[in-house]
XYZ file of C-alpha atoms in Angstrom:
430
model
C -0.023 0.026 -0.121
C 2.754 2.383 0.843
C 4.486 1.708 -2.461
C 1.102 2.385 -4.267
C 0.597 5.792 -2.374
C 4.293 6.807 -3.201
C 3.843 5.947 -6.872
C 0.671 7.790 -7.052
C 2.142 10.904 -5.198
C 4.987 10.802 -7.644
C 2.769 10.675 -10.677
C 0.658 13.531 -9.444
C 3.672 15.657 -8.656
C 5.013 15.103 -12.169
C 1.848 15.736 -14.176
C 0.969 19.207 -15.370
C -2.462 20.467 -14.317
C -4.299 19.730 -17.500
C -2.933 16.167 -17.348
C -3.764 15.689 -13.697
C -7.314 16.912 -14.534
C -7.560 14.423 -17.253
C -6.490 11.555 -14.895
C -9.077 12.682 -12.225
C -11.751 13.331 -14.751
C -11.779 9.767 -15.901
C -8.651 9.311 -17.821
C -8.927 5.512 -18.036
C -9.249 4.281 -21.696
C -12.781 3.717 -23.140
C -13.854 0.233 -23.816
C -14.402 -0.796 -27.410
C -18.169 -0.524 -28.349
C -18.119 -3.827 -30.295
C -17.420 -6.032 -27.331
C -20.300 -8.188 -26.249
C -22.538 -6.648 -23.432
C -21.854 -9.615 -21.068
C -18.138 -8.719 -21.203
C -18.388 -4.970 -21.124
C -20.606 -4.588 -18.193
C -18.300 -6.198 -15.676
C -15.239 -4.516 -17.260
C -17.043 -1.222 -16.976
C -17.776 -1.880 -13.269
C -14.211 -2.654 -12.748
C -12.979 0.428 -14.526
C -15.412 2.544 -12.377
C -14.155 1.139 -9.223
C -10.571 1.781 -10.321
C -11.491 5.310 -11.066
C -13.092 5.776 -7.608
C -9.917 4.323 -6.072
C -7.707 6.599 -7.900
C -9.921 9.574 -7.074
C -10.103 8.699 -3.431
C -6.273 8.340 -3.203
C -5.103 11.025 -5.462
C -6.829 14.133 -4.125
C -5.560 14.028 -0.495
C -2.115 13.119 -1.802
C -2.121 15.964 -4.272
C -3.048 18.616 -1.730
C -0.339 17.460 0.809
C 2.232 17.176 -2.005
C 1.391 20.701 -3.022
C 2.144 21.759 0.613
C 5.487 19.849 0.443
C 6.270 21.454 -2.778
C 5.737 24.891 -1.410
C 7.936 24.164 1.576
C 10.748 22.868 -0.771
C 10.535 26.131 -2.751
C 10.266 28.423 0.134
C 12.047 26.662 2.996
C 12.806 29.878 4.717
C 9.369 31.124 4.638
C 7.068 28.135 5.141
C 6.929 25.123 7.573
C 4.333 22.905 9.239
C 2.890 23.143 12.708
C 2.725 20.201 15.124
C -0.409 18.879 13.496
C 1.293 18.925 10.080
C -0.570 21.974 8.812
C 1.054 24.546 6.505
C 2.171 27.581 8.337
C 4.344 30.858 7.703
C 7.631 30.004 9.377
C 8.376 31.958 12.546
C 5.304 34.003 12.663
C 2.376 34.043 15.020
C -1.007 36.151 14.916
C -2.116 37.776 18.105
C -5.494 39.561 19.099
C -4.447 40.554 22.758
C -7.445 41.001 25.197
C -6.327 44.586 26.214
C -3.463 47.155 26.156
C -1.932 45.609 29.229
C -1.841 42.162 27.679
C -0.473 43.712 24.424
C 2.394 45.211 26.311
C 3.192 41.918 28.090
C 3.105 39.929 24.859
C 5.599 42.401 23.207
C 7.964 42.435 26.161
C 8.375 38.605 26.076
C 11.883 37.660 24.993
C 12.055 36.307 21.366
C 8.910 38.125 20.267
C 9.108 41.120 17.732
C 6.343 43.077 16.208
C 6.102 42.715 12.294
C 3.001 44.621 11.779
C 0.189 46.193 13.699
C -2.445 45.184 11.154
C -5.756 46.964 10.834
C -8.478 45.260 8.821
C -10.576 48.072 7.714
C -14.098 47.131 6.815
C -13.989 44.319 9.365
C -13.161 46.530 12.310
C -10.401 44.174 13.338
C -6.916 44.915 14.620
C -4.315 42.290 15.318
C -0.541 41.868 15.595
C 1.830 39.948 13.374
C 4.585 38.703 15.482
C 7.987 37.350 14.533
C 8.441 34.584 17.172
C 9.300 30.907 17.386
C 6.056 29.104 16.829
C 6.827 27.116 19.946
C 5.882 30.291 21.849
C 2.281 29.992 20.910
C 1.388 28.031 24.179
C 3.064 30.469 26.351
C 1.184 33.428 24.654
C -2.145 31.824 25.046
C -1.350 31.073 28.920
C -0.071 34.577 29.307
C -3.314 36.031 27.852
C -6.237 33.487 28.093
C -8.688 36.067 27.097
C -6.845 36.875 23.952
C -6.707 34.938 20.731
C -3.348 33.577 19.390
C -2.747 31.302 16.584
C -0.308 30.196 13.877
C -0.137 31.868 10.428
C -1.768 29.106 8.528
C -1.586 28.947 5.010
C -4.798 27.895 3.026
C -4.586 26.086 -0.359
C -6.944 26.269 -3.394
C -8.618 22.773 -3.883
C -9.559 20.989 -7.090
C -7.731 19.504 -10.035
C -6.034 22.817 -10.920
C -4.729 23.603 -7.449
C -1.434 25.197 -7.439
C -1.030 25.313 -11.178
C -0.192 28.830 -12.098
C 0.433 30.262 -15.613
C 1.085 33.835 -16.843
C -1.508 34.966 -19.214
C -0.471 35.599 -23.008
C 0.787 39.056 -23.632
C -1.935 39.491 -26.272
C -4.548 39.092 -23.423
C -2.995 41.443 -20.971
C -5.937 43.908 -20.987
C -9.269 43.166 -19.436
C -12.417 44.945 -20.724
C -14.521 46.738 -17.940
C -17.499 46.758 -20.130
C -20.446 44.670 -18.776
C -21.883 42.199 -21.317
C -25.224 43.220 -23.014
C -28.212 42.171 -21.203
C -26.393 41.633 -17.940
C -28.122 42.697 -14.766
C -25.762 45.516 -13.373
C -27.168 45.062 -9.940
C -25.633 41.494 -9.459
C -22.320 41.525 -7.713
C -20.306 38.655 -6.518
C -16.869 38.337 -5.026
C -14.164 35.742 -4.614
C -11.162 35.274 -2.552
C -8.681 32.896 -4.489
C -5.657 33.128 -6.565
C -5.244 35.936 -9.313
C -7.718 35.975 -12.219
C -6.183 36.130 -15.797
C -7.435 38.009 -18.637
C -9.408 35.731 -20.884
C -12.063 35.921 -23.694
C -14.606 34.337 -21.457
C -14.107 37.285 -19.110
C -13.715 40.034 -21.775
C -17.109 41.474 -21.240
C -17.160 41.331 -17.616
C -16.524 44.149 -15.212
C -13.789 42.767 -12.915
C -12.631 44.801 -9.973
C -9.444 43.526 -8.353
C -7.859 44.101 -5.082
C -4.194 45.343 -5.746
C -1.334 43.241 -4.755
C 1.380 44.968 -2.744
C 3.811 45.042 -5.581
C 1.037 46.676 -7.860
C 1.164 43.800 -10.426
C -1.321 41.184 -11.377
C -0.453 37.514 -10.870
C -2.999 35.547 -12.905
C -3.128 31.862 -12.019
C -5.170 28.835 -13.089
C -7.503 28.119 -10.183
C -8.774 31.750 -9.694
C -9.228 31.963 -13.471
C -11.285 28.822 -13.563
C -13.447 29.804 -10.627
C -14.066 33.369 -12.027
C -15.144 31.830 -15.290
C -17.654 29.566 -13.588
C -19.230 32.635 -11.732
C -19.398 35.343 -14.421
C -17.761 33.927 -17.730
C -19.299 33.606 -21.084
C -17.928 32.619 -24.639
C -19.704 30.651 -27.218
C -21.379 27.558 -25.694
C -19.512 28.295 -22.308
C -21.351 30.355 -19.843
C -20.986 30.539 -16.047
C -23.812 30.903 -13.686
C -24.037 34.810 -13.774
C -22.547 35.669 -17.096
C -21.790 39.439 -17.215
C -22.277 40.056 -13.492
C -19.879 42.376 -11.895
C -16.980 40.409 -10.157
C -14.760 41.615 -7.144
C -11.680 39.378 -7.169
C -9.306 39.339 -4.043
C -5.930 37.696 -4.948
C -4.846 36.216 -1.662
C -1.647 34.661 -3.067
C -0.135 37.487 -5.273
C 2.632 34.944 -6.225
C 4.260 35.482 -2.780
C 5.868 32.904 -0.602
C 3.078 33.291 2.161
C 0.303 33.505 -0.393
C -2.950 32.049 1.158
C -1.792 33.028 4.588
C -4.576 33.955 7.270
C -3.532 37.706 6.987
C -3.820 37.786 3.217
C -7.075 35.978 3.240
C -8.389 38.234 5.887
C -7.289 41.203 3.780
C -9.259 39.986 0.767
C -12.338 39.771 3.029
C -11.860 43.121 4.402
C -11.486 44.569 0.936
C -14.674 42.867 -0.205
C -16.461 44.170 2.979
C -15.316 47.705 2.061
C -16.791 47.201 -1.381
C -20.086 46.068 0.217
C -20.110 42.598 -1.722
C -22.781 40.497 -0.311
C -22.015 37.105 -1.675
C -18.416 35.788 -1.656
C -16.832 32.641 -2.889
C -13.955 30.984 -1.087
C -12.705 27.767 -2.747
C -9.852 27.467 -0.155
C -9.223 24.943 2.277
C -7.280 24.639 5.559
C -7.272 24.041 9.308
C -9.305 25.816 11.907
C -7.681 29.184 12.855
C -8.903 31.538 15.516
C -7.967 34.672 13.846
C -9.330 33.864 10.446
C -12.450 32.620 12.031
C -12.729 36.093 13.685
C -12.361 37.677 10.264
C -15.067 35.389 8.657
C -17.307 36.270 11.670
C -16.763 39.930 11.292
C -17.547 39.632 7.573
C -20.858 37.738 8.363
C -21.789 40.345 10.987
C -21.780 42.806 8.123
C -24.150 40.975 5.913
C -21.582 39.000 3.853
C -22.871 35.528 2.710
C -19.713 33.161 2.317
C -19.867 30.170 0.198
C -16.945 27.660 0.487
C -15.738 24.324 -0.839
C -15.858 21.560 1.772
C -12.556 20.199 0.238
C -11.229 17.005 -1.477
C -9.386 15.198 1.483
C -11.913 12.299 1.444
C -14.999 11.217 3.364
C -13.056 10.273 6.633
C -11.045 13.363 6.793
C -11.767 16.131 9.452
C -13.665 19.134 8.449
C -11.768 21.697 6.483
C -12.236 25.528 6.827
C -13.720 28.143 6.007
C -16.467 25.835 5.035
C -16.814 24.194 8.533
C -17.397 27.659 10.355
C -20.965 28.446 11.447
C -22.910 30.426 8.807
C -20.685 29.436 5.962
C -22.482 27.683 3.098
C -20.459 24.530 2.580
C -20.627 22.892 -0.890
C -19.781 19.325 -2.088
C -19.459 18.193 -5.695
C -21.301 15.394 -7.702
C -20.520 13.877 -11.029
C -22.592 13.690 -14.022
C -24.528 10.820 -12.479
C -25.530 12.830 -9.381
C -23.060 10.837 -7.306
C -20.882 12.619 -4.677
C -17.249 12.772 -5.646
C -15.503 10.100 -3.683
C -12.757 12.501 -2.634
C -15.278 15.156 -1.266
C -15.504 15.956 2.350
C -18.402 14.922 4.405
C -20.089 16.114 7.634
C -22.408 18.644 8.968
C -20.602 21.354 7.168
C -22.038 20.246 3.821
C -25.032 22.548 3.024
C -25.393 21.921 -0.845
C -24.111 19.828 -3.625
C -23.488 21.059 -7.127
C -21.662 19.700 -10.206
C -17.980 19.200 -9.435
C -16.770 17.087 -12.479
C -17.279 16.815 -16.096
C -17.259 20.565 -16.372
C -14.998 23.035 -17.989
C -13.411 26.407 -16.976
C -11.096 29.123 -18.357
C -7.489 28.519 -18.003
C -4.893 31.110 -17.507
C -3.195 30.529 -20.776
C -6.269 31.741 -22.579
C -7.780 28.108 -23.234
C -9.987 25.938 -21.375
C -9.470 23.001 -18.898
C -11.355 20.220 -17.609
C -12.130 20.757 -13.839
C -12.752 18.471 -10.977
C -13.319 19.092 -7.273
C -15.422 20.860 -4.772
C -13.511 24.133 -5.466
C -15.558 24.214 -8.706
C -18.913 23.356 -7.465
C -18.754 26.094 -4.895
C -18.905 28.988 -7.296
C -22.015 27.646 -8.983
C -23.783 27.787 -5.574
C -22.278 31.272 -4.975
C -23.822 32.471 -8.116
C -27.156 31.031 -7.529
C -27.216 32.672 -4.006
C -26.095 35.998 -5.335
C -29.128 35.964 -7.641
C -31.353 34.712 -4.968
C -30.300 37.395 -2.536
C -30.934 39.981 -5.316
C -34.387 38.580 -5.857
C -35.335 37.709 -2.373
C -33.799 40.590 -0.367
C -32.075 38.863 2.438
C -29.582 36.148 2.865
C -32.002 34.084 5.039
C -34.736 34.041 2.278
C -32.169 33.409 -0.415
C -30.915 30.346 1.527
C -34.514 29.140 1.975
C -35.209 29.513 -1.615
C -32.178 27.458 -2.468
C -33.102 24.730 -0.050
C -36.628 24.683 -1.546
C -35.218 24.260 -5.092
C -32.579 21.340 -4.048
C -33.040 17.901 -5.286
C -32.842 15.704 -2.376
C -30.070 12.952 -2.749
C -29.013 10.287 -0.335
C -30.774 10.005 2.831
C -34.045 11.845 2.997
C -33.680 15.451 4.250
C -30.459 17.000 4.968
C -27.521 14.631 5.324
C -23.724 14.865 5.681
C -22.858 13.737 2.154
C -25.245 15.881 -0.142
C -26.403 18.563 2.411
C -29.928 19.821 1.424
C -29.438 18.315 -1.971
C -28.354 19.058 -5.524
C -28.658 22.534 -6.856
C -27.422 24.019 -10.228
C -27.444 20.690 -12.109
C -28.136 22.570 -15.463
C -25.062 24.645 -14.770
C -22.395 22.024 -15.773
C -20.302 23.964 -18.099
C -19.240 22.879 -21.669
C -16.208 23.579 -23.601
C -16.978 26.495 -26.327
């Protein structure tokens, strides 16, 4: 078994993103149609079982391998916490309970202030500390009423996770003209990797949060998610083609891309822009400070939709999907079966298409997609429209529940949530 896992990990690390998507999307060869039915049925069943086995093993390995690859690339910036989660090396986040606690924290030997960070729009204020992460327990004991945690790093999930590419020079400009017939009142946001210029997004008004270096850093995952939300080209159409998109790049091609403070900055910017529905196809561990930022955004009326992740049905819940009030989304295949790699649990609110669909790629083409990352934006788009029609988050959620097709156990369950929505939104290649 260890040998099989090692081989699969090596294969996944060595494949390009499109090739990985092909493998995960059913890359096993088709059976000749001329074979007798009595032979093909068992063979097809065996092939499907093999696909499911590859799916179940490949996705968790791929995510962990991505973390290992990031640490190898940035050994001075990244590390793992005692639980094996990806963190920014030698950094802690602190929300002291009062000024006296703040003074005690900053007076500790081995602790230095990196940044006194104000998250305008969320009314949050915390400290980034340079410190040995072994000091976390000491900080918590010193100020039990405060909140202290690692600077965890959150990763995009799905078949295109981590596959970044620069957009072609010819596509460097993005039109800000909304598509004809689009409803200008519809606005939706995302916190993800950067969004590339692409023909499917050329008629979309995209507002971007600026990276610190002032440059754009387009990448595969964010581009695909954006296209599922608002894209349109030929036969390809996202759930809200032509709607206004607010895109916060939480990575910016930085070594600490996807860190708590970068994700929180994205949420704060979206709150300042008064974006009501936000998609977060990111996954990671629980974190006290990011949970505080999510709660602050929700308190200001933001409805957050998140992928439940692809670490398998036995994996612990992933965040932000598992935090209270976040709409967790799982993925199903074309036969309305849950993806075998999808997370399960009370965090699952809805299911949506998560395989056999296409999205824009950062090189100007299209790529096959698979994973809960790509089911989540379909639900986010449906909710953005429902909020505009129904007038409140609660009414929009109730409307979506009422429209869901119940799958699995009757009523809400830990596999499909309230059921399947957006079955007709499975995107096609142009």
